[in-house]
GROMACS .gro file of C-alpha atoms in nm:
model
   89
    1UNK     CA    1   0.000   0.000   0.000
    2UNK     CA    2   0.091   0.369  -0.044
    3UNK     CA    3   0.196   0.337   0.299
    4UNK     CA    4   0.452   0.074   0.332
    5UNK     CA    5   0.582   0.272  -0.025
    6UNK     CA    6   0.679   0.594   0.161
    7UNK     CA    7   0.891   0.372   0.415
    8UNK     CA    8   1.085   0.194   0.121
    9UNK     CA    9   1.388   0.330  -0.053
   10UNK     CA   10   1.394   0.497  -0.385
   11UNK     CA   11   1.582   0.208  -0.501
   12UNK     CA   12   1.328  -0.035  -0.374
   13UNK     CA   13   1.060   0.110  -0.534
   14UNK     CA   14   1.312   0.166  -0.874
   15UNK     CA   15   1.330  -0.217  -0.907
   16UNK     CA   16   0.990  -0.287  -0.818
   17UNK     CA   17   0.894  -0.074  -1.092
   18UNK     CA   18   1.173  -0.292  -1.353
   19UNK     CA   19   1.012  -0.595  -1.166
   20UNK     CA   20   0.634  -0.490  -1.264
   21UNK     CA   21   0.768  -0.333  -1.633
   22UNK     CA   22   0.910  -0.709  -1.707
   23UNK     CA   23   0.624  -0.909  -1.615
   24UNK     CA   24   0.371  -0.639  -1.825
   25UNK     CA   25   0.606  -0.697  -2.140
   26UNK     CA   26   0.584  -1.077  -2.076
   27UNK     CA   27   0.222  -1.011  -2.091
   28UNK     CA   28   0.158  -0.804  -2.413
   29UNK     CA   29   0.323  -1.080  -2.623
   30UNK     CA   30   0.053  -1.185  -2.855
   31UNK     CA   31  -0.073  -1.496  -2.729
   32UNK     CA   32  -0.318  -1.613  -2.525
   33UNK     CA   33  -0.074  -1.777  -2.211
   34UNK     CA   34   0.286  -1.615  -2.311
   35UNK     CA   35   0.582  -1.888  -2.225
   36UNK     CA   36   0.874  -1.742  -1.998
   37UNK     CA   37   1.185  -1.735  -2.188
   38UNK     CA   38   1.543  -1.805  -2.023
   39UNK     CA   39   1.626  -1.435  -2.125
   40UNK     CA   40   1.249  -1.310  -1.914
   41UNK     CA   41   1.346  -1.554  -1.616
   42UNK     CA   42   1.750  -1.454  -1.573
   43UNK     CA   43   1.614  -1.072  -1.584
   44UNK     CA   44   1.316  -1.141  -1.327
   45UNK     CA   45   1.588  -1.305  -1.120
   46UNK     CA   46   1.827  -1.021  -1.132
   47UNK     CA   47   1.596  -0.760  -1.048
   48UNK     CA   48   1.480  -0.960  -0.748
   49UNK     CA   49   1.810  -0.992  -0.602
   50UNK     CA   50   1.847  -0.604  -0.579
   51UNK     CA   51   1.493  -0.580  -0.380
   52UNK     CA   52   1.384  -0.745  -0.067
   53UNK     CA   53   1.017  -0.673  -0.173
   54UNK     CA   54   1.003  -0.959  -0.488
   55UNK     CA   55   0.773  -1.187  -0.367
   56UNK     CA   56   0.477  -0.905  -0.337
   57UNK     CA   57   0.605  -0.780  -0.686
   58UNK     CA   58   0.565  -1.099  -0.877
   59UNK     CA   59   0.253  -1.146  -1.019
   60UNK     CA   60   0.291  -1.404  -1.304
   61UNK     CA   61   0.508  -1.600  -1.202
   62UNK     CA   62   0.555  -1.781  -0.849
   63UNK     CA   63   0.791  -1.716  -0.627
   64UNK     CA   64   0.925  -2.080  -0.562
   65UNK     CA   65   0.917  -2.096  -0.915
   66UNK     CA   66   1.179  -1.868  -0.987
   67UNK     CA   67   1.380  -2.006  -0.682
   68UNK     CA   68   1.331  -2.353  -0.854
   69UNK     CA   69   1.444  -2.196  -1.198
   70UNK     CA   70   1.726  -2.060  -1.028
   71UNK     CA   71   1.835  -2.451  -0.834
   72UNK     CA   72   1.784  -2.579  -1.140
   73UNK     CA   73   1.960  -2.385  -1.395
   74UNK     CA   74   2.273  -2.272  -1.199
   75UNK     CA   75   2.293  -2.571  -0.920
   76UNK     CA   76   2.259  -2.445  -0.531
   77UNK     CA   77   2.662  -2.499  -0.514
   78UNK     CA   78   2.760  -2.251  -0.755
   79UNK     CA   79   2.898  -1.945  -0.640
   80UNK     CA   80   2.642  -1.727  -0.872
   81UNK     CA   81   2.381  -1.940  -0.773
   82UNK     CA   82   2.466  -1.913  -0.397
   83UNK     CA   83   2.466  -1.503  -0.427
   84UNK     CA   84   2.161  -1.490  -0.585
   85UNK     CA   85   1.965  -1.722  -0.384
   86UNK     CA   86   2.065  -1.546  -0.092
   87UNK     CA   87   1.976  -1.240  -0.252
   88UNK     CA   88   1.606  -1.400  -0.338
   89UNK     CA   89   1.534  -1.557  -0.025
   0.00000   0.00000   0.00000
């Protein structure tokens, strides 16, 4: 709410905004249940590990399944994998 917004940093709200921008341009593909490309998934990723507020900014996609896409694409031993977990969770 507009609320919780004024407590967050201009930073926060920055990447929420790339976070919400992403998900509409997923959307306005021209079919009727767009598919998630690697490209759309790394980029959803990396904007949620610069904003502790991901998981209430997601709205196409579920959470655990980008923490699943991340397990399975990069391994959970990785060092890349093992920063941005960290930075998901």
């Amino acid at each position: 709410g507009i609320l919780s917004d004024v407590t967050r940093s201009r930073a926060d709200l920055v990447v929420e905004n790339a976070l919400l921008r992403q998900q509409l341009m997923i959307l306005k593909r021209q079919v009727k249940r767009p598919q998630l490309t690697n490209a759309d998934r790394i980029h959803l990723v990396l904007l949620a590990h610069f904003t502790k507020f991901w998981k209430q900014t997601l709205h196409i996609i579920q959470p655990d399944t980008l923490i699943l896409y991340v397990v399975e694409t990069f391994g959970t031993h990785g060092q890349f994998a093992k920063v941005i977990i960290s930075g998901i969770n």
